[in-house]
Amino acid sequence: MSGCIFCSIVAGDIPADVVSSTEHTVSFRDIAPAAQVHVLVVPRDHHRDIASLAVADPAAAADLLAQARQVAGQEGFDDFRLVFNTGESAGQTVFHAHGHVLAGPELPAGAERHIDAASAQNGTT
Ligand code: 5GP
Ligand code: ZN
């Protein structure tokens, strides 16, 4: 989709540190990592969020989920967190579906920065 940053990354028009790619997905490092490993797994096709993707293209959604384990594993971690901010008030800022794969030796609670922001607003941090 024109004007979508993740479509531009998938097309190779904007550079990104790509760590894997499959028939349905491209995975690349987040530009502002919130953990030692912070990789975004995105479908090649444009869908505004993971819920829309799951309805429109279940095979791509399944591939995306499988890639989360693959990416964490190739980065050296069996355990990982997978976050899908879905909708603006939930912290989604890029409206092309993506999963945040977060992993590290001591992954803190709320390592994804939007969860941290929500916690701060609630006064829980
Ligand atoms: P959201 O807030 O929508 O859940 O996540 C969007 C993520 O995309 C953020 O963590 C942000 O750091 C990342 N991001 C935004 N623009 C770019 C970019 O141009 N390149 C990369 N690699 N990550 C980006
Ligand atoms: Zn897009």
mmCIF file with all atom_site columns, C-alpha atoms and ligand atoms in Angstrom:
data_model
loop_
_atom_site.group_PDB
_atom_site.id
_atom_site.type_symbol
_atom_site.label_atom_id
_atom_site.label_alt_id
_atom_site.label_comp_id
_atom_site.label_asym_id
_atom_site.label_entity_id
_atom_site.label_seq_id
_atom_site.pdbx_PDB_ins_code
_atom_site.Cartn_x
_atom_site.Cartn_y
_atom_site.Cartn_z
_atom_site.occupancy
_atom_site.B_iso_or_equiv
_atom_site.pdbx_formal_charge
_atom_site.auth_seq_id
_atom_site.auth_comp_id
_atom_site.auth_asym_id
_atom_site.auth_atom_id
_atom_site.pdbx_PDB_model_num
ATOM   1   C  CA  . MET A 1 1   ? 0.000  0.000   0.000  1.00 0.00 ? 1   MET A CA  1
ATOM   2   C  CA  . SER A 1 2   ? 1.376  3.373   -0.975 1.00 0.00 ? 2   SER A CA  1
ATOM   3   C  CA  . GLY A 1 3   ? 2.599  5.373   2.007  1.00 0.00 ? 3   GLY A CA  1
ATOM   4   C  CA  . CYS A 1 4   ? 2.925  2.332   4.278  1.00 0.00 ? 4   CYS A CA  1
ATOM   5   C  CA  . ILE A 1 5   ? 6.405  2.048   5.788  1.00 0.00 ? 5   ILE A CA  1
ATOM   6   C  CA  . PHE A 1 6   ? 6.244  -1.731  6.233  1.00 0.00 ? 6   PHE A CA  1
ATOM   7   C  CA  . CYS A 1 7   ? 5.049  -2.248  2.641  1.00 0.00 ? 7   CYS A CA  1
ATOM   8   C  CA  . SER A 1 8   ? 8.094  -0.187  1.591  1.00 0.00 ? 8   SER A CA  1
ATOM   9   C  CA  . ILE A 1 9   ? 10.397 -2.385  3.712  1.00 0.00 ? 9   ILE A CA  1
ATOM   10  C  CA  . VAL A 1 10  ? 8.835  -5.570  2.262  1.00 0.00 ? 10  VAL A CA  1
ATOM   11  C  CA  . ALA A 1 11  ? 9.352  -4.166  -1.252 1.00 0.00 ? 11  ALA A CA  1
ATOM   12  C  CA  . GLY A 1 12  ? 12.982 -3.304  -0.438 1.00 0.00 ? 12  GLY A CA  1
ATOM   13  C  CA  . ASP A 1 13  ? 12.396 0.395   -1.045 1.00 0.00 ? 13  ASP A CA  1
ATOM   14  C  CA  . ILE A 1 14  ? 13.357 1.300   2.543  1.00 0.00 ? 14  ILE A CA  1
ATOM   15  C  CA  . PRO A 1 15  ? 16.314 -0.493  4.146  1.00 0.00 ? 15  PRO A CA  1
ATOM   16  C  CA  . ALA A 1 16  ? 15.831 -2.758  7.156  1.00 0.00 ? 16  ALA A CA  1
ATOM   17  C  CA  . ASP A 1 17  ? 17.883 -5.363  8.988  1.00 0.00 ? 17  ASP A CA  1
ATOM   18  C  CA  . VAL A 1 18  ? 16.022 -8.400  7.631  1.00 0.00 ? 18  VAL A CA  1
ATOM   19  C  CA  . VAL A 1 19  ? 16.603 -11.606 9.617  1.00 0.00 ? 19  VAL A CA  1
ATOM   20  C  CA  . SER A 1 20  ? 14.305 -13.968 7.727  1.00 0.00 ? 20  SER A CA  1
ATOM   21  C  CA  . SER A 1 21  ? 11.772 -14.088 4.957  1.00 0.00 ? 21  SER A CA  1
ATOM   22  C  CA  . THR A 1 22  ? 9.203  -16.649 3.872  1.00 0.00 ? 22  THR A CA  1
ATOM   23  C  CA  . GLU A 1 23  ? 6.482  -16.981 1.254  1.00 0.00 ? 23  GLU A CA  1
ATOM   24  C  CA  . HIS A 1 24  ? 4.111  -14.912 3.402  1.00 0.00 ? 24  HIS A CA  1
ATOM   25  C  CA  . THR A 1 25  ? 6.328  -12.912 5.784  1.00 0.00 ? 25  THR A CA  1
ATOM   26  C  CA  . VAL A 1 26  ? 9.381  -10.717 6.220  1.00 0.00 ? 26  VAL A CA  1
ATOM   27  C  CA  . SER A 1 27  ? 11.077 -10.353 9.633  1.00 0.00 ? 27  SER A CA  1
ATOM   28  C  CA  . PHE A 1 28  ? 13.363 -7.442  10.479 1.00 0.00 ? 28  PHE A CA  1
ATOM   29  C  CA  . ARG A 1 29  ? 14.832 -5.794  13.581 1.00 0.00 ? 29  ARG A CA  1
ATOM   30  C  CA  . ASP A 1 30  ? 12.809 -3.038  15.241 1.00 0.00 ? 30  ASP A CA  1
ATOM   31  C  CA  . ILE A 1 31  ? 14.439 0.365   14.766 1.00 0.00 ? 31  ILE A CA  1
ATOM   32  C  CA  . ALA A 1 32  ? 13.938 1.113   18.501 1.00 0.00 ? 32  ALA A CA  1
ATOM   33  C  CA  . PRO A 1 33  ? 14.552 -2.208  20.285 1.00 0.00 ? 33  PRO A CA  1
ATOM   34  C  CA  . ALA A 1 34  ? 12.838 -2.750  23.645 1.00 0.00 ? 34  ALA A CA  1
ATOM   35  C  CA  . ALA A 1 35  ? 14.734 -5.981  24.412 1.00 0.00 ? 35  ALA A CA  1
ATOM   36  C  CA  . GLN A 1 36  ? 17.979 -7.696  23.406 1.00 0.00 ? 36  GLN A CA  1
ATOM   37  C  CA  . VAL A 1 37  ? 16.049 -9.345  20.590 1.00 0.00 ? 37  VAL A CA  1
ATOM   38  C  CA  . HIS A 1 38  ? 13.244 -7.233  19.114 1.00 0.00 ? 38  HIS A CA  1
ATOM   39  C  CA  . VAL A 1 39  ? 12.180 -8.386  15.676 1.00 0.00 ? 39  VAL A CA  1
ATOM   40  C  CA  . LEU A 1 40  ? 9.019  -7.458  13.792 1.00 0.00 ? 40  LEU A CA  1
ATOM   41  C  CA  . VAL A 1 41  ? 7.363  -10.236 11.779 1.00 0.00 ? 41  VAL A CA  1
ATOM   42  C  CA  . VAL A 1 42  ? 5.134  -8.753  9.089  1.00 0.00 ? 42  VAL A CA  1
ATOM   43  C  CA  . PRO A 1 43  ? 2.992  -10.251 6.334  1.00 0.00 ? 43  PRO A CA  1
ATOM   44  C  CA  . ARG A 1 44  ? 4.112  -9.395  2.811  1.00 0.00 ? 44  ARG A CA  1
ATOM   45  C  CA  . ASP A 1 45  ? 0.591  -8.229  1.974  1.00 0.00 ? 45  ASP A CA  1
ATOM   46  C  CA  . HIS A 1 46  ? -0.927 -5.155  3.566  1.00 0.00 ? 46  HIS A CA  1
ATOM   47  C  CA  . HIS A 1 47  ? -3.518 -5.735  6.304  1.00 0.00 ? 47  HIS A CA  1
ATOM   48  C  CA  . ARG A 1 48  ? -4.115 -3.115  8.961  1.00 0.00 ? 48  ARG A CA  1
ATOM   49  C  CA  . ASP A 1 49  ? -3.690 -5.401  11.967 1.00 0.00 ? 49  ASP A CA  1
ATOM   50  C  CA  . ILE A 1 50  ? -3.354 -9.036  13.042 1.00 0.00 ? 50  ILE A CA  1
ATOM   51  C  CA  . ALA A 1 51  ? -7.109 -9.470  13.490 1.00 0.00 ? 51  ALA A CA  1
ATOM   52  C  CA  . SER A 1 52  ? -7.766 -8.363  9.903  1.00 0.00 ? 52  SER A CA  1
ATOM   53  C  CA  . LEU A 1 53  ? -4.956 -10.597 8.646  1.00 0.00 ? 53  LEU A CA  1
ATOM   54  C  CA  . ALA A 1 54  ? -6.352 -13.646 10.481 1.00 0.00 ? 54  ALA A CA  1
ATOM   55  C  CA  . VAL A 1 55  ? -9.714 -13.220 8.767  1.00 0.00 ? 55  VAL A CA  1
ATOM   56  C  CA  . ALA A 1 56  ? -8.434 -12.295 5.294  1.00 0.00 ? 56  ALA A CA  1
ATOM   57  C  CA  . ASP A 1 57  ? -5.472 -14.684 5.013  1.00 0.00 ? 57  ASP A CA  1
ATOM   58  C  CA  . PRO A 1 58  ? -5.310 -17.419 7.687  1.00 0.00 ? 58  PRO A CA  1
ATOM   59  C  CA  . ALA A 1 59  ? -2.325 -19.088 5.991  1.00 0.00 ? 59  ALA A CA  1
ATOM   60  C  CA  . ALA A 1 60  ? -0.294 -15.897 6.232  1.00 0.00 ? 60  ALA A CA  1
ATOM   61  C  CA  . ALA A 1 61  ? -1.349 -15.463 9.883  1.00 0.00 ? 61  ALA A CA  1
ATOM   62  C  CA  . ALA A 1 62  ? -0.241 -19.034 10.651 1.00 0.00 ? 62  ALA A CA  1
ATOM   63  C  CA  . ASP A 1 63  ? 3.076  -18.456 8.887  1.00 0.00 ? 63  ASP A CA  1
ATOM   64  C  CA  . LEU A 1 64  ? 3.577  -15.274 10.909 1.00 0.00 ? 64  LEU A CA  1
ATOM   65  C  CA  . LEU A 1 65  ? 3.009  -17.188 14.177 1.00 0.00 ? 65  LEU A CA  1
ATOM   66  C  CA  . ALA A 1 66  ? 5.407  -19.936 13.117 1.00 0.00 ? 66  ALA A CA  1
ATOM   67  C  CA  . GLN A 1 67  ? 8.033  -17.349 12.222 1.00 0.00 ? 67  GLN A CA  1
ATOM   68  C  CA  . ALA A 1 68  ? 8.007  -15.976 15.771 1.00 0.00 ? 68  ALA A CA  1
ATOM   69  C  CA  . ARG A 1 69  ? 9.468  -19.239 17.091 1.00 0.00 ? 69  ARG A CA  1
ATOM   70  C  CA  . GLN A 1 70  ? 11.848 -19.480 14.138 1.00 0.00 ? 70  GLN A CA  1
ATOM   71  C  CA  . VAL A 1 71  ? 13.198 -15.958 14.674 1.00 0.00 ? 71  VAL A CA  1
ATOM   72  C  CA  . ALA A 1 72  ? 13.611 -16.353 18.453 1.00 0.00 ? 72  ALA A CA  1
ATOM   73  C  CA  . GLY A 1 73  ? 15.373 -19.678 17.894 1.00 0.00 ? 73  GLY A CA  1
ATOM   74  C  CA  . GLN A 1 74  ? 17.796 -18.352 15.332 1.00 0.00 ? 74  GLN A CA  1
ATOM   75  C  CA  . GLU A 1 75  ? 18.592 -15.484 17.719 1.00 0.00 ? 75  GLU A CA  1
ATOM   76  C  CA  . GLY A 1 76  ? 19.462 -18.088 20.370 1.00 0.00 ? 76  GLY A CA  1
ATOM   77  C  CA  . PHE A 1 77  ? 16.357 -18.131 22.578 1.00 0.00 ? 77  PHE A CA  1
ATOM   78  C  CA  . ASP A 1 78  ? 13.756 -20.843 23.172 1.00 0.00 ? 78  ASP A CA  1
ATOM   79  C  CA  . ASP A 1 79  ? 11.562 -18.479 25.176 1.00 0.00 ? 79  ASP A CA  1
ATOM   80  C  CA  . PHE A 1 80  ? 10.096 -15.330 23.714 1.00 0.00 ? 80  PHE A CA  1
ATOM   81  C  CA  . ARG A 1 81  ? 7.210  -12.897 23.992 1.00 0.00 ? 81  ARG A CA  1
ATOM   82  C  CA  . LEU A 1 82  ? 4.963  -12.167 21.012 1.00 0.00 ? 82  LEU A CA  1
ATOM   83  C  CA  . VAL A 1 83  ? 3.043  -8.865  21.126 1.00 0.00 ? 83  VAL A CA  1
ATOM   84  C  CA  . PHE A 1 84  ? 0.400  -7.589  18.721 1.00 0.00 ? 84  PHE A CA  1
ATOM   85  C  CA  . ASN A 1 85  ? -0.666 -4.035  19.459 1.00 0.00 ? 85  ASN A CA  1
ATOM   86  C  CA  . THR A 1 86  ? -4.054 -3.901  17.755 1.00 0.00 ? 86  THR A CA  1
ATOM   87  C  CA  . GLY A 1 87  ? -5.641 -0.474  17.337 1.00 0.00 ? 87  GLY A CA  1
ATOM   88  C  CA  . GLU A 1 88  ? -4.444 3.001   18.192 1.00 0.00 ? 88  GLU A CA  1
ATOM   89  C  CA  . SER A 1 89  ? -5.559 2.993   21.822 1.00 0.00 ? 89  SER A CA  1
ATOM   90  C  CA  . ALA A 1 90  ? -3.686 -0.293  22.327 1.00 0.00 ? 90  ALA A CA  1
ATOM   91  C  CA  . GLY A 1 91  ? -0.464 1.357   21.159 1.00 0.00 ? 91  GLY A CA  1
ATOM   92  C  CA  . GLN A 1 92  ? -0.423 0.417   17.481 1.00 0.00 ? 92  GLN A CA  1
ATOM   93  C  CA  . THR A 1 93  ? 1.473  3.070   15.539 1.00 0.00 ? 93  THR A CA  1
ATOM   94  C  CA  . VAL A 1 94  ? 2.139  1.296   12.224 1.00 0.00 ? 94  VAL A CA  1
ATOM   95  C  CA  . PHE A 1 95  ? -1.063 0.081   10.597 1.00 0.00 ? 95  PHE A CA  1
ATOM   96  C  CA  . HIS A 1 96  ? 0.422  -2.867  8.707  1.00 0.00 ? 96  HIS A CA  1
ATOM   97  C  CA  . ALA A 1 97  ? -0.016 -6.059  10.754 1.00 0.00 ? 97  ALA A CA  1
ATOM   98  C  CA  . HIS A 1 98  ? 3.082  -7.064  12.705 1.00 0.00 ? 98  HIS A CA  1
ATOM   99  C  CA  . GLY A 1 99  ? 4.098  -9.171  15.672 1.00 0.00 ? 99  GLY A CA  1
ATOM   100 C  CA  . HIS A 1 100 ? 6.845  -7.994  18.019 1.00 0.00 ? 100 HIS A CA  1
ATOM   101 C  CA  . VAL A 1 101 ? 9.132  -10.930 18.874 1.00 0.00 ? 101 VAL A CA  1
ATOM   102 C  CA  . LEU A 1 102 ? 10.877 -10.032 22.123 1.00 0.00 ? 102 LEU A CA  1
ATOM   103 C  CA  . ALA A 1 103 ? 13.536 -12.193 23.715 1.00 0.00 ? 103 ALA A CA  1
ATOM   104 C  CA  . GLY A 1 104 ? 16.553 -11.861 25.939 1.00 0.00 ? 104 GLY A CA  1
ATOM   105 C  CA  . PRO A 1 105 ? 18.281 -13.363 28.942 1.00 0.00 ? 105 PRO A CA  1
ATOM   106 C  CA  . GLU A 1 106 ? 16.154 -11.381 31.410 1.00 0.00 ? 106 GLU A CA  1
ATOM   107 C  CA  . LEU A 1 107 ? 13.095 -10.264 29.516 1.00 0.00 ? 107 LEU A CA  1
ATOM   108 C  CA  . PRO A 1 108 ? 11.391 -7.774  31.838 1.00 0.00 ? 108 PRO A CA  1
ATOM   109 C  CA  . ALA A 1 109 ? 7.648  -7.698  32.382 1.00 0.00 ? 109 ALA A CA  1
ATOM   110 C  CA  . GLY A 1 110 ? 6.175  -5.236  29.909 1.00 0.00 ? 110 GLY A CA  1
ATOM   111 C  CA  . ALA A 1 111 ? 9.278  -5.091  27.731 1.00 0.00 ? 111 ALA A CA  1
ATOM   112 C  CA  . GLU A 1 112 ? 7.336  -3.784  24.755 1.00 0.00 ? 112 GLU A CA  1
ATOM   113 C  CA  . ARG A 1 113 ? 7.437  -0.041  25.114 1.00 0.00 ? 113 ARG A CA  1
ATOM   114 C  CA  . HIS A 1 114 ? 3.724  0.557   24.568 1.00 0.00 ? 114 HIS A CA  1
ATOM   115 C  CA  . ILE A 1 115 ? 2.901  -1.807  27.419 1.00 0.00 ? 115 ILE A CA  1
ATOM   116 C  CA  . ASP A 1 116 ? 5.341  0.245   29.509 1.00 0.00 ? 116 ASP A CA  1
ATOM   117 C  CA  . ALA A 1 117 ? 3.517  3.414   28.484 1.00 0.00 ? 117 ALA A CA  1
ATOM   118 C  CA  . ALA A 1 118 ? 0.165  1.911   29.471 1.00 0.00 ? 118 ALA A CA  1
ATOM   119 C  CA  . SER A 1 119 ? 1.585  0.811   32.816 1.00 0.00 ? 119 SER A CA  1
ATOM   120 C  CA  . ALA A 1 120 ? 2.937  4.301   33.441 1.00 0.00 ? 120 ALA A CA  1
ATOM   121 C  CA  . GLN A 1 121 ? -0.484 5.830   32.775 1.00 0.00 ? 121 GLN A CA  1
ATOM   122 C  CA  . ASN A 1 122 ? -2.051 3.383   35.196 1.00 0.00 ? 122 ASN A CA  1
ATOM   123 C  CA  . GLY A 1 123 ? 0.520  4.289   37.808 1.00 0.00 ? 123 GLY A CA  1
ATOM   124 C  CA  . THR A 1 124 ? 1.739  0.706   37.985 1.00 0.00 ? 124 THR A CA  1
ATOM   125 C  CA  . THR A 1 125 ? 5.390  1.483   37.283 1.00 0.00 ? 125 THR A CA  1
HETATM 126 P  P1  . 5GP B 2 .   ? 3.475  -0.678  16.971 1.00 0.00 ? 1   5GP B P1  1
HETATM 127 O  O1  . 5GP B 2 .   ? 3.662  0.546   17.819 1.00 0.00 ? 1   5GP B O1  1
HETATM 128 O  O2  . 5GP B 2 .   ? 2.635  -0.340  15.752 1.00 0.00 ? 1   5GP B O2  1
HETATM 129 O  O3  . 5GP B 2 .   ? 3.034  -1.902  17.691 1.00 0.00 ? 1   5GP B O3  1
HETATM 130 O  O4  . 5GP B 2 .   ? 4.933  -1.048  16.457 1.00 0.00 ? 1   5GP B O4  1
HETATM 131 C  C1  . 5GP B 2 .   ? 5.573  -0.391  15.420 1.00 0.00 ? 1   5GP B C1  1
HETATM 132 C  C2  . 5GP B 2 .   ? 7.050  -0.644  15.589 1.00 0.00 ? 1   5GP B C2  1
HETATM 133 O  O5  . 5GP B 2 .   ? 7.684  -0.326  14.365 1.00 0.00 ? 1   5GP B O5  1
HETATM 134 C  C3  . 5GP B 2 .   ? 7.716  0.221   16.662 1.00 0.00 ? 1   5GP B C3  1
HETATM 135 O  O6  . 5GP B 2 .   ? 8.283  -0.631  17.665 1.00 0.00 ? 1   5GP B O6  1
HETATM 136 C  C4  . 5GP B 2 .   ? 8.764  1.020   15.889 1.00 0.00 ? 1   5GP B C4  1
HETATM 137 O  O7  . 5GP B 2 .   ? 9.974  1.162   16.618 1.00 0.00 ? 1   5GP B O7  1
HETATM 138 C  C5  . 5GP B 2 .   ? 8.944  0.210   14.633 1.00 0.00 ? 1   5GP B C5  1
HETATM 139 N  N1  . 5GP B 2 .   ? 9.297  0.988   13.461 1.00 0.00 ? 1   5GP B N1  1
HETATM 140 C  C6  . 5GP B 2 .   ? 8.691  2.123   13.031 1.00 0.00 ? 1   5GP B C6  1
HETATM 141 N  N2  . 5GP B 2 .   ? 9.264  2.557   11.899 1.00 0.00 ? 1   5GP B N2  1
HETATM 142 C  C7  . 5GP B 2 .   ? 10.240 1.652   11.597 1.00 0.00 ? 1   5GP B C7  1
HETATM 143 C  C8  . 5GP B 2 .   ? 11.187 1.567   10.531 1.00 0.00 ? 1   5GP B C8  1
HETATM 144 O  O8  . 5GP B 2 .   ? 11.243 2.400   9.623  1.00 0.00 ? 1   5GP B O8  1
HETATM 145 N  N3  . 5GP B 2 .   ? 12.039 0.519   10.559 1.00 0.00 ? 1   5GP B N3  1
HETATM 146 C  C9  . 5GP B 2 .   ? 12.009 -0.430  11.541 1.00 0.00 ? 1   5GP B C9  1
HETATM 147 N  N4  . 5GP B 2 .   ? 12.897 -1.417  11.482 1.00 0.00 ? 1   5GP B N4  1
HETATM 148 N  N5  . 5GP B 2 .   ? 11.127 -0.370  12.566 1.00 0.00 ? 1   5GP B N5  1
HETATM 149 C  C10 . 5GP B 2 .   ? 10.260 0.663   12.589 1.00 0.00 ? 1   5GP B C10 1
HETATM 150 ZN ZN  . ZN  B 3 .   ? 1.600  -2.014  4.435  1.00 0.00 ? 2   ZN  B ZN  1
#
